[in-house]
PDB file of C-alpha atoms in Angstrom:
ATOM      1  CA  MET C   1       0.000   0.000   0.000  1.00  0.00           C
ATOM      2  CA  GLU C   2       1.263   3.386  -0.903  1.00  0.00           C
ATOM      3  CA  LEU C   3      -0.467   6.507   0.224  1.00  0.00           C
ATOM      4  CA  ILE C   4      -0.706   9.496  -2.016  1.00  0.00           C
ATOM      5  CA  SER C   5       1.599  11.888  -0.200  1.00  0.00           C
ATOM      6  CA  THR C   6       0.021  15.277  -0.357  1.00  0.00           C
ATOM      7  CA  ASP C   7      -0.195  18.639   1.325  1.00  0.00           C
ATOM      8  CA  THR C   8      -3.579  19.120  -0.307  1.00  0.00           C
ATOM      9  CA  PRO C   9      -6.107  21.417   1.306  1.00  0.00           C
ATOM     10  CA  ASP C  10      -8.664  18.619   0.819  1.00  0.00           C
ATOM     11  CA  LEU C  11      -9.646  18.013   4.446  1.00  0.00           C
ATOM     12  CA  ARG C  12     -11.340  14.733   3.541  1.00  0.00           C
ATOM     13  CA  TYR C  13      -8.047  12.906   2.943  1.00  0.00           C
ATOM     14  CA  PRO C  14      -5.334  14.415   5.140  1.00  0.00           C
ATOM     15  CA  ILE C  15      -2.964  11.477   4.526  1.00  0.00           C
ATOM     16  CA  GLY C  16      -4.105  10.751   0.972  1.00  0.00           C
ATOM     17  CA  GLN C  17      -6.398   7.968  -0.176  1.00  0.00           C
ATOM     18  CA  PHE C  18      -5.729   4.276   0.311  1.00  0.00           C
ATOM     19  CA  SER C  19      -4.155   2.641  -2.702  1.00  0.00           C
ATOM     20  CA  PRO C  20      -3.949  -1.167  -2.681  1.00  0.00           C
ATOM     21  CA  PRO C  21      -0.539  -2.561  -3.599  1.00  0.00           C
ATOM     22  CA  ASP C  22       0.044  -3.541  -7.215  1.00  0.00           C
ATOM     23  CA  THR C  23       1.893  -6.679  -6.147  1.00  0.00           C
ATOM     24  CA  ALA C  24       1.471  -9.249  -3.406  1.00  0.00           C
ATOM     25  CA  VAL C  25       1.590  -7.836   0.105  1.00  0.00           C
ATOM     26  CA  THR C  26       5.013  -8.394   1.671  1.00  0.00           C
ATOM     27  CA  GLN C  27       5.560  -9.521   5.249  1.00  0.00           C
ATOM     28  CA  ASP C  28       7.228  -6.173   6.007  1.00  0.00           C
ATOM     29  CA  GLN C  29       4.158  -4.266   4.751  1.00  0.00           C
ATOM     30  CA  LEU C  30       1.873  -6.532   6.727  1.00  0.00           C
ATOM     31  CA  ASP C  31       3.909  -6.110   9.915  1.00  0.00           C
ATOM     32  CA  ARG C  32       3.858  -2.297   9.572  1.00  0.00           C
ATOM     33  CA  TRP C  33       0.100  -2.321   8.998  1.00  0.00           C
ATOM     34  CA  ILE C  34      -0.528  -4.551  12.009  1.00  0.00           C
ATOM     35  CA  ASP C  35       1.683  -2.258  14.095  1.00  0.00           C
ATOM     36  CA  ASP C  36      -0.442   0.697  12.936  1.00  0.00           C
ATOM     37  CA  ILE C  37      -3.633  -1.136  13.933  1.00  0.00           C
ATOM     38  CA  ALA C  38      -2.091  -1.991  17.315  1.00  0.00           C
ATOM     39  CA  ALA C  39      -1.063   1.632  17.952  1.00  0.00           C
ATOM     40  CA  LEU C  40      -4.336   3.319  17.000  1.00  0.00           C
ATOM     41  CA  PRO C  41      -6.278   2.990  20.282  1.00  0.00           C
ATOM     42  CA  ALA C  42      -3.549   4.587  22.413  1.00  0.00           C
ATOM     43  CA  ASP C  43      -2.805   7.239  19.784  1.00  0.00           C
ATOM     44  CA  LEU C  44      -6.473   8.168  19.500  1.00  0.00           C
ATOM     45  CA  ARG C  45      -7.003   8.206  23.256  1.00  0.00           C
ATOM     46  CA  SER C  46      -4.016  10.487  23.859  1.00  0.00           C
ATOM     47  CA  THR C  47      -5.181  12.818  21.083  1.00  0.00           C
ATOM     48  CA  VAL C  48      -8.819  13.182  22.152  1.00  0.00           C
ATOM     49  CA  SER C  49      -8.653  12.838  25.954  1.00  0.00           C
ATOM     50  CA  PRO C  50      -7.606  16.471  26.575  1.00  0.00           C
ATOM     51  CA  LEU C  51     -10.507  17.807  24.479  1.00  0.00           C
ATOM     52  CA  THR C  52     -13.570  19.458  25.992  1.00  0.00           C
ATOM     53  CA  ASP C  53     -17.104  18.446  25.060  1.00  0.00           C
ATOM     54  CA  ASN C  54     -17.342  21.562  22.894  1.00  0.00           C
ATOM     55  CA  GLN C  55     -14.153  20.556  21.055  1.00  0.00           C
ATOM     56  CA  LEU C  56     -15.385  16.947  20.685  1.00  0.00           C
ATOM     57  CA  ASP C  57     -18.546  18.323  19.097  1.00  0.00           C
ATOM     58  CA  THR C  58     -16.573  20.285  16.490  1.00  0.00           C
ATOM     59  CA  PRO C  59     -16.670  18.907  12.921  1.00  0.00           C
ATOM     60  CA  TYR C  60     -13.225  18.086  11.572  1.00  0.00           C
ATOM     61  CA  ARG C  61     -14.222  19.760   8.285  1.00  0.00           C
ATOM     62  CA  PRO C  62     -17.267  21.599   6.913  1.00  0.00           C
ATOM     63  CA  ASP C  63     -20.100  19.085   6.467  1.00  0.00           C
ATOM     64  CA  GLY C  64     -17.962  16.446   8.178  1.00  0.00           C
ATOM     65  CA  TRP C  65     -18.437  14.409  11.304  1.00  0.00           C
ATOM     66  CA  THR C  66     -17.627  15.783  14.711  1.00  0.00           C
ATOM     67  CA  VAL C  67     -14.604  14.465  16.578  1.00  0.00           C
ATOM     68  CA  ARG C  68     -17.065  12.615  18.844  1.00  0.00           C
ATOM     69  CA  GLN C  69     -18.657  10.898  15.829  1.00  0.00           C
ATOM     70  CA  VAL C  70     -15.227   9.930  14.493  1.00  0.00           C
ATOM     71  CA  VAL C  71     -14.308   8.367  17.845  1.00  0.00           C
ATOM     72  CA  HIS C  72     -17.542   6.350  17.894  1.00  0.00           C
ATOM     73  CA  HIS C  73     -17.185   5.432  14.200  1.00  0.00           C
ATOM     74  CA  LEU C  74     -13.794   3.758  14.556  1.00  0.00           C
ATOM     75  CA  PRO C  75     -14.867   0.831  16.779  1.00  0.00           C
ATOM     76  CA  ASP C  76     -18.086   0.448  14.764  1.00  0.00           C
ATOM     77  CA  SER C  77     -16.129   0.176  11.533  1.00  0.00           C
ATOM     78  CA  HIS C  78     -13.317  -1.955  12.889  1.00  0.00           C
ATOM     79  CA  MET C  79     -15.761  -4.320  14.608  1.00  0.00           C
ATOM     80  CA  ASN C  80     -17.393  -4.889  11.227  1.00  0.00           C
ATOM     81  CA  SER C  81     -13.961  -5.571   9.753  1.00  0.00           C
ATOM     82  CA  LEU C  82     -13.029  -8.099  12.434  1.00  0.00           C
ATOM     83  CA  ILE C  83     -16.274  -9.963  11.764  1.00  0.00           C
ATOM     84  CA  ARG C  84     -15.526  -9.933   8.026  1.00  0.00           C
ATOM     85  CA  PHE C  85     -12.098 -11.419   8.749  1.00  0.00           C
ATOM     86  CA  LYS C  86     -13.651 -14.217  10.777  1.00  0.00           C
ATOM     87  CA  TRP C  87     -16.200 -14.933   8.056  1.00  0.00           C
ATOM     88  CA  ALA C  88     -13.463 -15.097   5.418  1.00  0.00           C
ATOM     89  CA  LEU C  89     -11.383 -17.393   7.616  1.00  0.00           C
ATOM     90  CA  THR C  90     -14.235 -19.799   8.281  1.00  0.00           C
ATOM     91  CA  GLU C  91     -16.315 -19.649   5.094  1.00  0.00           C
ATOM     92  CA  ASP C  92     -15.499 -19.878   1.404  1.00  0.00           C
ATOM     93  CA  ARG C  93     -15.486 -16.337  -0.050  1.00  0.00           C
ATOM     94  CA  PRO C  94     -18.483 -15.116   1.974  1.00  0.00           C
ATOM     95  CA  LEU C  95     -20.604 -12.258   0.728  1.00  0.00           C
ATOM     96  CA  ILE C  96     -20.305  -9.706   3.514  1.00  0.00           C
ATOM     97  CA  LYS C  97     -22.938  -7.206   4.537  1.00  0.00           C
ATOM     98  CA  ALA C  98     -22.139  -3.543   4.062  1.00  0.00           C
ATOM     99  CA  TYR C  99     -23.469  -1.119   6.663  1.00  0.00           C
ATOM    100  CA  ASP C 100     -24.682   2.472   6.570  1.00  0.00           C
ATOM    101  CA  GLU C 101     -21.811   4.196   8.386  1.00  0.00           C
ATOM    102  CA  LYS C 102     -23.405   7.628   7.968  1.00  0.00           C
ATOM    103  CA  GLY C 103     -26.615   6.306   9.511  1.00  0.00           C
ATOM    104  CA  TRP C 104     -24.724   4.710  12.384  1.00  0.00           C
ATOM    105  CA  ALA C 105     -22.914   8.019  13.047  1.00  0.00           C
ATOM    106  CA  VAL C 106     -26.178   9.767  13.936  1.00  0.00           C
ATOM    107  CA  LEU C 107     -27.586   7.099  16.252  1.00  0.00           C
ATOM    108  CA  PRO C 108     -28.035   8.138  19.903  1.00  0.00           C
ATOM    109  CA  ASP C 109     -24.901   6.332  21.128  1.00  0.00           C
ATOM    110  CA  CYS C 110     -22.766   8.594  18.917  1.00  0.00           C
ATOM    111  CA  ARG C 111     -23.790  11.593  21.007  1.00  0.00           C
ATOM    112  CA  LYS C 112     -22.650   9.980  24.270  1.00  0.00           C
ATOM    113  CA  PRO C 113     -19.297  10.400  26.037  1.00  0.00           C
ATOM    114  CA  ILE C 114     -16.394   8.807  24.175  1.00  0.00           C
ATOM    115  CA  GLY C 115     -14.922   6.704  26.987  1.00  0.00           C
ATOM    116  CA  HIS C 116     -16.778   3.501  26.205  1.00  0.00           C
ATOM    117  CA  SER C 117     -15.904   3.694  22.513  1.00  0.00           C
ATOM    118  CA  LEU C 118     -12.241   4.279  23.353  1.00  0.00           C
ATOM    119  CA  ASP C 119     -12.334   1.251  25.674  1.00  0.00           C
ATOM    120  CA  LEU C 120     -14.099  -0.822  23.008  1.00  0.00           C
ATOM    121  CA  LEU C 121     -11.538   0.183  20.381  1.00  0.00           C
ATOM    122  CA  ASP C 122      -8.722  -0.819  22.736  1.00  0.00           C
ATOM    123  CA  ALA C 123     -10.176  -4.271  23.482  1.00  0.00           C
ATOM    124  CA  LEU C 124     -11.221  -4.827  19.877  1.00  0.00           C
ATOM    125  CA  HIS C 125      -7.766  -3.975  18.532  1.00  0.00           C
ATOM    126  CA  ARG C 126      -6.028  -6.234  21.074  1.00  0.00           C
ATOM    127  CA  ASN C 127      -8.132  -9.168  19.843  1.00  0.00           C
ATOM    128  CA  TRP C 128      -7.794  -8.193  16.193  1.00  0.00           C
ATOM    129  CA  VAL C 129      -4.021  -7.804  16.392  1.00  0.00           C
ATOM    130  CA  ASP C 130      -3.705 -11.188  18.128  1.00  0.00           C
ATOM    131  CA  LEU C 131      -5.698 -12.730  15.281  1.00  0.00           C
ATOM    132  CA  LEU C 132      -3.723 -10.939  12.562  1.00  0.00           C
ATOM    133  CA  ARG C 133      -0.337 -11.874  14.008  1.00  0.00           C
ATOM    134  CA  GLY C 134      -1.395 -15.528  14.096  1.00  0.00           C
ATOM    135  CA  LEU C 135      -2.510 -15.809  10.468  1.00  0.00           C
ATOM    136  CA  SER C 136      -0.546 -17.761   7.872  1.00  0.00           C
ATOM    137  CA  GLY C 137       0.151 -16.668   4.300  1.00  0.00           C
ATOM    138  CA  PRO C 138      -2.645 -18.840   2.858  1.00  0.00           C
ATOM    139  CA  GLN C 139      -5.097 -17.472   5.424  1.00  0.00           C
ATOM    140  CA  LEU C 140      -4.173 -13.894   4.526  1.00  0.00           C
ATOM    141  CA  ARG C 141      -4.867 -14.660   0.856  1.00  0.00           C
ATOM    142  CA  ARG C 142      -8.438 -15.699   1.661  1.00  0.00           C
ATOM    143  CA  GLU C 143     -11.129 -13.356   0.416  1.00  0.00           C
ATOM    144  CA  PHE C 144     -14.544 -12.045   1.230  1.00  0.00           C
ATOM    145  CA  VAL C 145     -16.846 -10.518  -1.355  1.00  0.00           C
ATOM    146  CA  HIS C 146     -17.993  -6.956  -0.794  1.00  0.00           C
ATOM    147  CA  PRO C 147     -21.415  -6.325  -2.384  1.00  0.00           C
ATOM    148  CA  GLU C 148     -20.178  -3.131  -4.087  1.00  0.00           C
ATOM    149  CA  SER C 149     -16.449  -3.625  -4.742  1.00  0.00           C
ATOM    150  CA  GLY C 150     -16.248  -7.385  -5.219  1.00  0.00           C
ATOM    151  CA  PRO C 151     -13.603  -9.806  -3.864  1.00  0.00           C
ATOM    152  CA  VAL C 152     -11.149  -8.440  -1.318  1.00  0.00           C
ATOM    153  CA  GLU C 153      -8.091 -10.292   0.005  1.00  0.00           C
ATOM    154  CA  LEU C 154      -7.565 -10.216   3.757  1.00  0.00           C
ATOM    155  CA  ALA C 155      -3.943  -9.045   3.459  1.00  0.00           C
ATOM    156  CA  VAL C 156      -5.088  -5.991   1.493  1.00  0.00           C
ATOM    157  CA  THR C 157      -7.854  -5.407   4.023  1.00  0.00           C
ATOM    158  CA  VAL C 158      -5.227  -5.184   6.775  1.00  0.00           C
ATOM    159  CA  GLY C 159      -3.661  -2.305   4.841  1.00  0.00           C
ATOM    160  CA  ALA C 160      -7.006  -0.632   4.242  1.00  0.00           C
ATOM    161  CA  TYR C 161      -7.829  -0.621   7.940  1.00  0.00           C
ATOM    162  CA  ALA C 162      -4.351   0.493   8.989  1.00  0.00           C
ATOM    163  CA  TRP C 163      -4.907   3.422   6.614  1.00  0.00           C
ATOM    164  CA  HIS C 164      -8.476   3.928   7.909  1.00  0.00           C
ATOM    165  CA  GLY C 165      -7.341   4.393  11.493  1.00  0.00           C
ATOM    166  CA  ARG C 166      -4.504   6.761  10.563  1.00  0.00           C
ATOM    167  CA  HIS C 167      -6.882   8.634   8.222  1.00  0.00           C
ATOM    168  CA  HIS C 168      -9.385   9.413  10.974  1.00  0.00           C
ATOM    169  CA  LEU C 169      -6.689  10.121  13.551  1.00  0.00           C
ATOM    170  CA  ALA C 170      -5.237  12.656  11.098  1.00  0.00           C
ATOM    171  CA  HIS C 171      -8.684  14.283  10.774  1.00  0.00           C
ATOM    172  CA  VAL C 172      -8.643  14.984  14.496  1.00  0.00           C
ATOM    173  CA  GLU C 173      -4.968  15.980  14.638  1.00  0.00           C
ATOM    174  CA  ARG C 174      -5.354  18.457  11.748  1.00  0.00           C
ATOM    175  CA  LEU C 175      -8.424  19.996  13.385  1.00  0.00           C
ATOM    176  CA  ILE C 176      -6.476  20.455  16.632  1.00  0.00           C
ATOM    177  CA  GLU C 177      -3.669  22.124  14.650  1.00  0.00           C
ATOM    178  CA  ARG C 178      -6.018  24.385  12.669  1.00  0.00           C
ATOM    179  CA  GLU C 179      -7.909  25.456  15.785  1.00  0.00           C
ATOM    180  CA  GLY C 180      -4.710  26.042  17.739  1.00  0.00           C
ATOM    181  CA  TRP C 181      -5.784  23.680  20.508  1.00  0.00           C
ATOM    182  CA  ASN C 182      -2.305  22.092  20.536  1.00  0.00           C
ATOM    183  CA  GLY C 183      -3.750  18.965  22.153  1.00  0.00           C
ATOM    184  CA  ARG C 184      -4.822  20.964  25.195  1.00  0.00           C
ATOM    185  CA  ALA C 185      -8.430  21.642  26.087  1.00  0.00           C
ATOM    186  CA  ARG C 186      -9.357  25.300  26.150  1.00  0.00           C
TER     187      ARG C 186
END
């Protein structure tokens, strides 16, 4: 996976868009991605914990989600991914169910304090990383079928979700920089 390195003012993709590798995923790539997945919960917690409720309720871009919604979105999304991994590991090319992430982001639990979602992300990522580190090459080449994008290999999915976590963390970090919060609640 290579990210499009950019200093673009496009606030939607502060680290660029995910680009699947053109060749087979290497063990080094996979290890870096798993390390990124492992690091996300602590990185997110340290970034958002100093923020006030008013700051958490600030959209990271015009017409974007609030920081609070982003925090709640990450465990929702990554929980869906872990389930997709387990389906692909136990079934032959299962057709997965997509979910309405925008709809989930406006449900009542996404207006609640972020502590439970941070705790869920931490526990979820510990389990997910344990699973990922234990997979063999043939297991990582297994696929699920996404109803919109078609077959997806698990190894590539690891990269997509490593990017996904860094992508949303960067949304919050860039907002903090732009607003001059410097990681401190004001």
